[in-house]
PDB file of C-alpha atoms and ligand atoms in Angstrom:
ATOM      1  CA  MET A   1     -16.406   3.603   4.703  1.00 82.00           C
ATOM      2  CA  ARG A   2     -13.674   4.762   7.074  1.00 94.00           C
ATOM      3  CA  ILE A   3     -14.962   5.514  10.573  1.00 96.00           C
ATOM      4  CA  PRO A   4     -13.909   8.959  11.749  1.00 97.00           C
ATOM      5  CA  LEU A   5     -11.619   9.148  14.746  1.00 98.00           C
ATOM      6  CA  ILE A   6     -10.929  11.980  17.158  1.00 98.00           C
ATOM      7  CA  ALA A   7      -7.953  11.330  19.426  1.00 98.00           C
ATOM      8  CA  GLY A   8      -6.743  13.489  22.293  1.00 98.00           C
ATOM      9  CA  ASN A   9      -2.997  13.521  22.914  1.00 98.00           C
ATOM     10  CA  TRP A  10      -2.751  14.913  26.412  1.00 98.00           C
ATOM     11  CA  LYS A  11       1.069  15.050  26.172  1.00 98.00           C
ATOM     12  CA  MET A  12       2.796  15.733  29.536  1.00 98.00           C
ATOM     13  CA  ASN A  13      -0.287  17.235  31.172  1.00 98.00           C
ATOM     14  CA  THR A  14      -2.585  16.193  34.057  1.00 98.00           C
ATOM     15  CA  THR A  15      -1.883  14.518  37.360  1.00 98.00           C
ATOM     16  CA  VAL A  16      -3.791  11.284  37.981  1.00 98.00           C
ATOM     17  CA  GLY A  17      -6.513  13.245  39.783  1.00 98.00           C
ATOM     18  CA  GLU A  18      -6.827  15.738  36.930  1.00 98.00           C
ATOM     19  CA  ALA A  19      -6.892  12.951  34.341  1.00 98.00           C
ATOM     20  CA  VAL A  20      -9.716  11.214  36.202  1.00 98.00           C
ATOM     21  CA  GLU A  21     -11.694  14.446  36.390  1.00 98.00           C
ATOM     22  CA  LEU A  22     -11.170  15.206  32.689  1.00 98.00           C
ATOM     23  CA  VAL A  23     -12.120  11.744  31.500  1.00 98.00           C
ATOM     24  CA  ASN A  24     -15.235  11.739  33.674  1.00 97.00           C
ATOM     25  CA  GLU A  25     -16.379  14.988  32.070  1.00 97.00           C
ATOM     26  CA  ILE A  26     -15.611  13.681  28.572  1.00 98.00           C
ATOM     27  CA  CYS A  27     -17.548  10.476  29.177  1.00 96.00           C
ATOM     28  CA  GLN A  28     -20.566  12.354  30.502  1.00 96.00           C
ATOM     29  CA  GLY A  29     -20.641  14.570  27.434  1.00 96.00           C
ATOM     30  CA  LEU A  30     -20.124  11.795  24.911  1.00 94.00           C
ATOM     31  CA  GLY A  31     -22.556   9.237  26.333  1.00 81.00           C
ATOM     32  CA  GLY A  32     -24.810   8.959  23.293  1.00 80.00           C
ATOM     33  CA  VAL A  33     -22.435  10.041  20.541  1.00 91.00           C
ATOM     34  CA  VAL A  34     -21.721   7.053  18.307  1.00 92.00           C
ATOM     35  CA  GLY A  35     -20.263   6.454  14.867  1.00 95.00           C
ATOM     36  CA  VAL A  36     -17.096   8.371  15.734  1.00 96.00           C
ATOM     37  CA  ASP A  37     -14.153   6.625  17.410  1.00 96.00           C
ATOM     38  CA  LYS A  38     -13.066   8.609  20.442  1.00 97.00           C
ATOM     39  CA  VAL A  39      -9.633   8.000  21.919  1.00 98.00           C
ATOM     40  CA  VAL A  40      -7.919   9.647  24.864  1.00 98.00           C
ATOM     41  CA  CYS A  41      -4.157   9.310  25.373  1.00 98.00           C
ATOM     42  CA  PRO A  42      -3.264  10.368  28.931  1.00 98.00           C
ATOM     43  CA  PRO A  43       0.236  10.090  30.418  1.00 98.00           C
ATOM     44  CA  PHE A  44       1.337   6.522  31.269  1.00 98.00           C
ATOM     45  CA  ILE A  45       0.929   7.127  34.973  1.00 98.00           C
ATOM     46  CA  SER A  46      -2.828   7.708  34.603  1.00 98.00           C
ATOM     47  CA  LEU A  47      -3.647   4.880  32.192  1.00 98.00           C
ATOM     48  CA  ALA A  48      -4.759   2.340  34.808  1.00 98.00           C
ATOM     49  CA  ALA A  49      -7.034   4.796  36.614  1.00 98.00           C
ATOM     50  CA  VAL A  50      -8.541   6.087  33.363  1.00 98.00           C
ATOM     51  CA  LYS A  51      -9.089   2.554  32.054  1.00 98.00           C
ATOM     52  CA  GLU A  52     -11.297   1.803  35.074  1.00 97.00           C
ATOM     53  CA  LEU A  53     -13.489   4.796  34.250  1.00 97.00           C
ATOM     54  CA  LEU A  54     -13.815   3.838  30.580  1.00 96.00           C
ATOM     55  CA  LYS A  55     -15.201   0.345  31.292  1.00 93.00           C
ATOM     56  CA  GLU A  56     -18.778   1.271  30.423  1.00 89.00           C
ATOM     57  CA  SER A  57     -17.856   3.939  27.898  1.00 94.00           C
ATOM     58  CA  SER A  58     -17.379   4.066  24.148  1.00 94.00           C
ATOM     59  CA  VAL A  59     -14.306   6.258  24.704  1.00 97.00           C
ATOM     60  CA  ARG A  60     -11.146   4.219  24.022  1.00 97.00           C
ATOM     61  CA  LEU A  61      -7.724   4.390  25.581  1.00 98.00           C
ATOM     62  CA  GLY A  62      -4.348   5.050  23.993  1.00 98.00           C
ATOM     63  CA  ALA A  63      -0.776   5.606  25.185  1.00 98.00           C
ATOM     64  CA  GLN A  64       1.591   8.270  23.871  1.00 98.00           C
ATOM     65  CA  ASN A  65       4.696   6.148  23.376  1.00 98.00           C
ATOM     66  CA  LEU A  66       6.405   2.888  24.309  1.00 98.00           C
ATOM     67  CA  TYR A  67       9.786   1.160  24.135  1.00 98.00           C
ATOM     68  CA  PHE A  68      10.249  -1.597  21.584  1.00 98.00           C
ATOM     69  CA  GLU A  69      11.668  -4.287  23.876  1.00 98.00           C
ATOM     70  CA  GLU A  70       9.188  -6.586  25.623  1.00 97.00           C
ATOM     71  CA  LYS A  71      10.819  -6.549  29.071  1.00 97.00           C
ATOM     72  CA  GLY A  72      14.104  -6.355  30.896  1.00 98.00           C
ATOM     73  CA  ALA A  73      16.701  -3.954  32.231  1.00 98.00           C
ATOM     74  CA  TYR A  74      15.505  -0.708  30.620  1.00 98.00           C
ATOM     75  CA  THR A  75      14.989   1.517  33.651  1.00 98.00           C
ATOM     76  CA  GLY A  76      12.124   3.918  33.229  1.00 98.00           C
ATOM     77  CA  GLU A  77      10.758   2.458  30.000  1.00 98.00           C
ATOM     78  CA  ILE A  78       7.299   1.002  29.288  1.00 98.00           C
ATOM     79  CA  SER A  79       6.972  -2.100  27.115  1.00 98.00           C
ATOM     80  CA  PRO A  80       4.443  -2.955  24.379  1.00 98.00           C
ATOM     81  CA  LEU A  81       3.077  -5.773  26.558  1.00 98.00           C
ATOM     82  CA  MET A  82       2.423  -3.351  29.414  1.00 98.00           C
ATOM     83  CA  VAL A  83       0.661  -0.908  27.108  1.00 98.00           C
ATOM     84  CA  ALA A  84      -1.378  -3.638  25.418  1.00 98.00           C
ATOM     85  CA  ASP A  85      -2.577  -4.763  28.839  1.00 98.00           C
ATOM     86  CA  LEU A  86      -4.375  -1.432  29.279  1.00 98.00           C
ATOM     87  CA  CYS A  87      -4.779   0.248  25.877  1.00 98.00           C
ATOM     88  CA  GLU A  88      -5.949  -0.357  22.329  1.00 98.00           C
ATOM     89  CA  PHE A  89      -4.049   2.484  20.689  1.00 98.00           C
ATOM     90  CA  VAL A  90      -0.579   3.991  20.930  1.00 98.00           C
ATOM     91  CA  ILE A  91       0.917   7.098  19.348  1.00 98.00           C
ATOM     92  CA  ILE A  92       4.231   6.349  17.633  1.00 98.00           C
ATOM     93  CA  GLY A  93       6.840   8.734  16.253  1.00 98.00           C
ATOM     94  CA  HIS A  94       5.308  11.999  17.450  1.00 98.00           C
ATOM     95  CA  SER A  95       7.434  14.912  16.266  1.00 98.00           C
ATOM     96  CA  GLU A  96       8.131  15.910  19.881  1.00 98.00           C
ATOM     97  CA  ARG A  97       9.724  12.506  20.422  1.00 98.00           C
ATOM     98  CA  ARG A  98      11.677  12.770  17.186  1.00 97.00           C
ATOM     99  CA  GLN A  99      12.816  16.279  18.140  1.00 96.00           C
ATOM    100  CA  TYR A 100      13.498  16.067  21.900  1.00 97.00           C
ATOM    101  CA  PHE A 101      14.305  12.373  22.301  1.00 97.00           C
ATOM    102  CA  ASP A 102      16.185  11.743  19.056  1.00 96.00           C
ATOM    103  CA  GLU A 103      13.779   9.162  17.718  1.00 97.00           C
ATOM    104  CA  SER A 104      15.046   8.214  14.280  1.00 96.00           C
ATOM    105  CA  GLY A 105      13.076   6.552  11.515  1.00 96.00           C
ATOM    106  CA  GLU A 106      14.799   3.320  12.485  1.00 97.00           C
ATOM    107  CA  ILE A 107      13.578   3.550  16.086  1.00 98.00           C
ATOM    108  CA  VAL A 108      10.057   4.430  14.937  1.00 98.00           C
ATOM    109  CA  ASN A 109      10.167   1.354  12.697  1.00 98.00           C
ATOM    110  CA  LYS A 110      11.237  -0.877  15.616  1.00 98.00           C
ATOM    111  CA  LYS A 111       8.464   0.546  17.763  1.00 98.00           C
ATOM    112  CA  LEU A 112       5.873  -0.009  15.047  1.00 98.00           C
ATOM    113  CA  ARG A 113       6.928  -3.635  14.678  1.00 97.00           C
ATOM    114  CA  ALA A 114       6.639  -4.117  18.440  1.00 97.00           C
ATOM    115  CA  VAL A 115       3.207  -2.451  18.495  1.00 97.00           C
ATOM    116  CA  LEU A 116       1.784  -4.635  15.744  1.00 96.00           C
ATOM    117  CA  LYS A 117       3.228  -7.781  17.342  1.00 96.00           C
ATOM    118  CA  VAL A 118       1.146  -7.259  20.494  1.00 96.00           C
ATOM    119  CA  GLY A 119      -1.996  -6.264  18.571  1.00 96.00           C
ATOM    120  CA  LEU A 120      -2.052  -2.571  19.478  1.00 97.00           C
ATOM    121  CA  LYS A 121      -3.344  -0.071  16.911  1.00 97.00           C
ATOM    122  CA  PRO A 122      -0.610   2.437  16.079  1.00 98.00           C
ATOM    123  CA  ILE A 123      -1.203   6.111  15.398  1.00 98.00           C
ATOM    124  CA  LEU A 124       1.915   6.859  13.361  1.00 98.00           C
ATOM    125  CA  CYS A 125       2.795  10.565  13.271  1.00 98.00           C
ATOM    126  CA  ILE A 126       4.548  12.190  10.345  1.00 98.00           C
ATOM    127  CA  GLY A 127       4.940  15.798   9.248  1.00 98.00           C
ATOM    128  CA  GLU A 128       7.367  18.370   7.941  1.00 98.00           C
ATOM    129  CA  LYS A 129       9.164  21.294   9.617  1.00 97.00           C
ATOM    130  CA  LEU A 130       8.424  24.910   8.717  1.00 97.00           C
ATOM    131  CA  GLU A 131      11.622  25.337   6.727  1.00 97.00           C
ATOM    132  CA  GLU A 132      10.894  22.165   4.772  1.00 98.00           C
ATOM    133  CA  ASN A 133       7.379  23.378   4.049  1.00 97.00           C
ATOM    134  CA  GLU A 134       8.630  26.761   2.923  1.00 97.00           C
ATOM    135  CA  VAL A 135      10.947  25.317   0.318  1.00 98.00           C
ATOM    136  CA  GLY A 136       8.314  22.900  -0.998  1.00 97.00           C
ATOM    137  CA  ARG A 137       9.819  19.732   0.502  1.00 98.00           C
ATOM    138  CA  THR A 138       6.659  18.479   2.232  1.00 97.00           C
ATOM    139  CA  GLU A 139       6.064  15.569  -0.143  1.00 97.00           C
ATOM    140  CA  GLU A 140       9.686  14.457  -0.009  1.00 97.00           C
ATOM    141  CA  VAL A 141       9.785  14.591   3.800  1.00 98.00           C
ATOM    142  CA  VAL A 142       6.539  12.726   4.468  1.00 98.00           C
ATOM    143  CA  THR A 143       7.417  10.141   1.821  1.00 97.00           C
ATOM    144  CA  GLU A 144      10.762   9.454   3.490  1.00 97.00           C
ATOM    145  CA  GLN A 145       9.129   9.302   6.932  1.00 97.00           C
ATOM    146  CA  LEU A 146       6.593   6.784   5.646  1.00 97.00           C
ATOM    147  CA  ARG A 147       9.273   4.731   3.932  1.00 96.00           C
ATOM    148  CA  SER A 148      11.547   4.500   6.968  1.00 97.00           C
ATOM    149  CA  SER A 149       8.740   3.988   9.490  1.00 97.00           C
ATOM    150  CA  LEU A 150       6.987   1.292   7.481  1.00 97.00           C
ATOM    151  CA  ASP A 151      10.069  -0.484   6.124  1.00 96.00           C
ATOM    152  CA  GLY A 152       9.378  -4.241   6.135  1.00 95.00           C
ATOM    153  CA  ILE A 153       6.061  -3.780   7.912  1.00 95.00           C
ATOM    154  CA  ASP A 154       2.906  -5.525   6.823  1.00 89.00           C
ATOM    155  CA  CYS A 155       0.459  -2.621   6.893  1.00 86.00           C
ATOM    156  CA  SER A 156      -3.238  -3.343   7.327  1.00 84.00           C
ATOM    157  CA  GLY A 157      -6.336  -1.214   7.690  1.00 79.00           C
ATOM    158  CA  ALA A 158      -5.645  -1.121  11.457  1.00 86.00           C
ATOM    159  CA  MET A 159      -2.813   1.335  10.850  1.00 94.00           C
ATOM    160  CA  ILE A 160      -3.699   4.944  11.614  1.00 98.00           C
ATOM    161  CA  ILE A 161      -1.540   7.769  10.335  1.00 98.00           C
ATOM    162  CA  ALA A 162      -1.567  11.305  11.706  1.00 98.00           C
ATOM    163  CA  TYR A 163      -0.254  14.041   9.443  1.00 98.00           C
ATOM    164  CA  GLU A 164       0.996  16.706  11.827  1.00 98.00           C
ATOM    165  CA  PRO A 165       2.977  19.515  10.201  1.00 98.00           C
ATOM    166  CA  ILE A 166       5.422  20.599  12.911  1.00 98.00           C
ATOM    167  CA  TRP A 167       4.828  24.282  12.188  1.00 97.00           C
ATOM    168  CA  ALA A 168       1.173  23.827  13.123  1.00 98.00           C
ATOM    169  CA  ILE A 169       1.694  22.008  16.435  1.00 97.00           C
ATOM    170  CA  GLY A 170       0.953  24.158  19.462  1.00 96.00           C
ATOM    171  CA  THR A 171       1.326  27.350  17.457  1.00 97.00           C
ATOM    172  CA  GLY A 172      -2.315  28.265  16.903  1.00 96.00           C
ATOM    173  CA  LYS A 173      -1.469  28.307  13.183  1.00 96.00           C
ATOM    174  CA  ALA A 174      -3.292  25.298  11.793  1.00 97.00           C
ATOM    175  CA  ALA A 175      -2.938  24.247   8.176  1.00 96.00           C
ATOM    176  CA  THR A 176      -5.972  25.057   6.074  1.00 97.00           C
ATOM    177  CA  GLY A 177      -8.408  22.251   5.371  1.00 98.00           C
ATOM    178  CA  ARG A 178      -7.328  22.315   1.724  1.00 97.00           C
ATOM    179  CA  GLN A 179      -3.612  22.140   2.518  1.00 97.00           C
ATOM    180  CA  ALA A 180      -4.128  19.249   4.933  1.00 98.00           C
ATOM    181  CA  ASN A 181      -6.412  17.441   2.490  1.00 98.00           C
ATOM    182  CA  GLU A 182      -3.859  17.742  -0.276  1.00 98.00           C
ATOM    183  CA  THR A 183      -0.983  16.320   1.777  1.00 98.00           C
ATOM    184  CA  ILE A 184      -3.167  13.587   3.260  1.00 98.00           C
ATOM    185  CA  GLY A 185      -4.286  12.626  -0.254  1.00 98.00           C
ATOM    186  CA  LEU A 186      -0.641  12.407  -1.177  1.00 98.00           C
ATOM    187  CA  ILE A 187       0.091  10.203   1.850  1.00 98.00           C
ATOM    188  CA  ARG A 188      -2.793   7.929   0.871  1.00 97.00           C
ATOM    189  CA  GLY A 189      -1.302   7.680  -2.609  1.00 97.00           C
ATOM    190  CA  LYS A 190       2.043   6.617  -1.117  1.00 97.00           C
ATOM    191  CA  ILE A 191       0.308   3.938   0.968  1.00 97.00           C
ATOM    192  CA  ALA A 192      -1.347   2.659  -2.218  1.00 96.00           C
ATOM    193  CA  LYS A 193       2.063   2.420  -3.879  1.00 96.00           C
ATOM    194  CA  LEU A 194       3.743   0.793  -0.872  1.00 95.00           C
ATOM    195  CA  TYR A 195       0.883  -1.651  -0.239  1.00 95.00           C
ATOM    196  CA  SER A 196      -2.316  -1.620  -2.315  1.00 95.00           C
ATOM    197  CA  GLU A 197      -5.249   0.570  -3.317  1.00 96.00           C
ATOM    198  CA  GLU A 198      -7.449  -1.426  -0.978  1.00 94.00           C
ATOM    199  CA  ILE A 199      -5.244  -0.828   2.063  1.00 95.00           C
ATOM    200  CA  ALA A 200      -4.921   2.846   1.144  1.00 96.00           C
ATOM    201  CA  ARG A 201      -8.717   3.102   1.130  1.00 95.00           C
ATOM    202  CA  GLU A 202      -8.948   1.498   4.597  1.00 95.00           C
ATOM    203  CA  VAL A 203      -6.159   3.293   6.456  1.00 96.00           C
ATOM    204  CA  ARG A 204      -7.408   6.224   8.484  1.00 97.00           C
ATOM    205  CA  ILE A 205      -5.379   9.396   8.134  1.00 98.00           C
ATOM    206  CA  LEU A 206      -5.875  12.172  10.669  1.00 98.00           C
ATOM    207  CA  TYR A 207      -4.795  15.789  10.656  1.00 98.00           C
ATOM    208  CA  GLY A 208      -3.089  17.241  13.736  1.00 98.00           C
ATOM    209  CA  GLY A 209      -1.805  20.720  14.585  1.00 98.00           C
ATOM    210  CA  SER A 210      -3.761  23.461  16.394  1.00 98.00           C
ATOM    211  CA  VAL A 211      -7.120  21.738  15.917  1.00 98.00           C
ATOM    212  CA  THR A 212      -9.883  23.143  18.118  1.00 98.00           C
ATOM    213  CA  ALA A 213     -13.676  23.138  18.275  1.00 98.00           C
ATOM    214  CA  ASP A 214     -13.526  26.292  16.135  1.00 98.00           C
ATOM    215  CA  ASN A 215     -11.749  24.717  13.150  1.00 98.00           C
ATOM    216  CA  ILE A 216     -12.417  20.963  13.363  1.00 98.00           C
ATOM    217  CA  ALA A 217     -15.215  21.186  10.780  1.00 98.00           C
ATOM    218  CA  GLU A 218     -12.841  22.609   8.177  1.00 98.00           C
ATOM    219  CA  PHE A 219     -10.753  19.436   8.427  1.00 98.00           C
ATOM    220  CA  VAL A 220     -13.285  16.659   8.830  1.00 98.00           C
ATOM    221  CA  GLU A 221     -15.385  17.874   5.925  1.00 97.00           C
ATOM    222  CA  GLN A 222     -12.453  17.199   3.588  1.00 98.00           C
ATOM    223  CA  PHE A 223     -12.650  14.020   1.553  1.00 96.00           C
ATOM    224  CA  GLU A 224      -9.278  12.570   2.578  1.00 98.00           C
ATOM    225  CA  ILE A 225      -9.302  13.521   6.270  1.00 98.00           C
ATOM    226  CA  ASP A 226     -10.691  10.915   8.659  1.00 98.00           C
ATOM    227  CA  GLY A 227     -10.445  12.850  11.908  1.00 98.00           C
ATOM    228  CA  ALA A 228      -7.948  14.632  14.098  1.00 98.00           C
ATOM    229  CA  LEU A 229      -5.160  14.119  16.602  1.00 98.00           C
ATOM    230  CA  VAL A 230      -5.651  16.974  19.027  1.00 98.00           C
ATOM    231  CA  GLY A 231      -3.218  18.287  21.633  1.00 98.00           C
ATOM    232  CA  GLY A 232      -4.049  21.400  23.676  1.00 98.00           C
ATOM    233  CA  ALA A 233      -7.772  21.508  22.898  1.00 98.00           C
ATOM    234  CA  SER A 234      -8.252  17.894  24.014  1.00 98.00           C
ATOM    235  CA  LEU A 235      -7.432  18.963  27.589  1.00 98.00           C
ATOM    236  CA  LYS A 236     -10.724  20.838  27.760  1.00 98.00           C
ATOM    237  CA  ALA A 237     -13.677  18.464  28.012  1.00 98.00           C
ATOM    238  CA  GLY A 238     -16.057  20.904  26.316  1.00 98.00           C
ATOM    239  CA  GLN A 239     -13.735  21.299  23.327  1.00 98.00           C
ATOM    240  CA  PHE A 240     -13.180  17.566  22.929  1.00 98.00           C
ATOM    241  CA  ILE A 241     -16.901  16.810  23.178  1.00 98.00           C
ATOM    242  CA  SER A 242     -17.724  19.513  20.650  1.00 98.00           C
ATOM    243  CA  MET A 243     -15.083  18.230  18.189  1.00 98.00           C
ATOM    244  CA  VAL A 244     -16.543  14.713  18.355  1.00 98.00           C
ATOM    245  CA  LYS A 245     -20.119  15.970  17.965  1.00 97.00           C
ATOM    246  CA  GLN A 246     -19.264  18.190  15.002  1.00 97.00           C
ATOM    247  CA  THR A 247     -17.475  15.269  13.355  1.00 98.00           C
ATOM    248  CA  GLN A 248     -20.538  13.085  13.827  1.00 96.00           C
ATOM    249  CA  GLU A 249     -22.782  15.730  12.248  1.00 96.00           C
ATOM    250  CA  ILE A 250     -20.472  16.141   9.261  1.00 97.00           C
ATOM    251  CA  PHE A 251     -20.006  12.422   8.615  1.00 96.00           C
ATOM    252  CA  TYR A 252     -23.684  11.540   9.086  1.00 94.00           C
ATOM    253  CA  PRO A 253     -25.661  14.603   7.963  1.00 91.00           C
ATOM    254  CA  THR A 254     -28.982  12.812   7.656  1.00 88.00           C
ATOM    255  CA  ASN A 255     -29.009   9.551   9.614  1.00 80.00           C
ATOM    256  CA  PRO A 256     -26.629   9.505  12.576  1.00 77.00           C
ATOM    257  CA  PRO A 257     -25.919   5.893  13.566  1.00 81.00           C
ATOM    258  CA  THR A 258     -27.683   4.589  16.654  1.00 77.00           C
ATOM    259  CA  LYS A 259     -24.816   2.385  17.731  1.00 74.00           C
ATOM    260  CA  ASP A 260     -21.086   2.307  17.224  1.00 73.00           C
ATOM    261  CA  LEU A 261     -20.082   0.937  13.855  1.00 63.00           C
ATOM    262  CA  VAL A 262     -17.048  -0.934  15.111  1.00 56.00           C
ATOM    263  CA  GLU A 263     -17.130  -4.039  17.237  1.00 44.00           C
ATOM    264  CA  TRP A 264     -14.312  -3.700  19.696  1.00 43.00           C
TER     265      TRP A 264
HETATM  266  P1  13P B   1      -1.877  20.899  19.318  1.00 72.27           P
HETATM  267  O1  13P B   1      -3.299  20.451  19.005  1.00 72.27           O
HETATM  268  O2  13P B   1      -1.712  21.382  20.719  1.00 72.27           O
HETATM  269  O3  13P B   1      -1.354  21.793  18.271  1.00 72.27           O
HETATM  270  O4  13P B   1      -0.979  19.548  19.252  1.00 72.27           O
HETATM  271  C1  13P B   1      -1.095  18.714  18.171  1.00 72.27           C
HETATM  272  C2  13P B   1      -0.396  17.462  18.455  1.00 72.27           C
HETATM  273  O5  13P B   1       0.822  17.438  18.525  1.00 72.27           O
HETATM  274  C3  13P B   1      -1.190  16.245  18.683  1.00 72.27           C
HETATM  275  O6  13P B   1      -0.399  15.111  18.722  1.00 72.27           O
END
């Protein structure tokens, strides 16, 4: 069984003080909620402070990006070794990075290689633009993104993929549960072809794009969807807590687990 995962991508929001306050509230609200992996991805500058607060918590830490070189004269960049020192997860290839920072499939591939080399768990983002969706090119686009991102990479069950249609990000216009399930099923099929049925069964695939406490259930009750990568709504502790709790109820309708299912 794939363990559900709810990840908060805080993007370029929160000062260190605000991040500390938000994570404290999240931890208080999620104390006893197990069986769902909970990940927060604050800005780099807050990672060390947030890590301290997560010591006794089941909430895990992720970064939003990194550079693929290990160290050296790359002013302003953060290396995989630095991220691995603090985090377990890292978001790679978010559409905002592809769009505003010209991240090509080749760069995403280099970053993924660097991430796996240091033992971080990648959350690889893929998704089509509105105009691509409208002309029925979704499958073609996500297939090409998978192919270029994963080229030459030994994918294991540790890989996490987030399907985030660009038209749904920050727009308040989420995909429907059915739409997201269909594309995620398709992505899982591609993973099976690229690797194996077994790996495709293990890889967690999340939906992202205008997910909130009001619509999370519609996504996590779908067969193929293993959780969500949440932007705006993850900046409100109450929303994040509610999304995790609803996911727990949907995944374990009768017997909620009494301890986390993953040994970290
Ligand atoms: P929103 O939840 O704000 O639409 O953002 C989604 C996203 O980009 C998460 O990575």
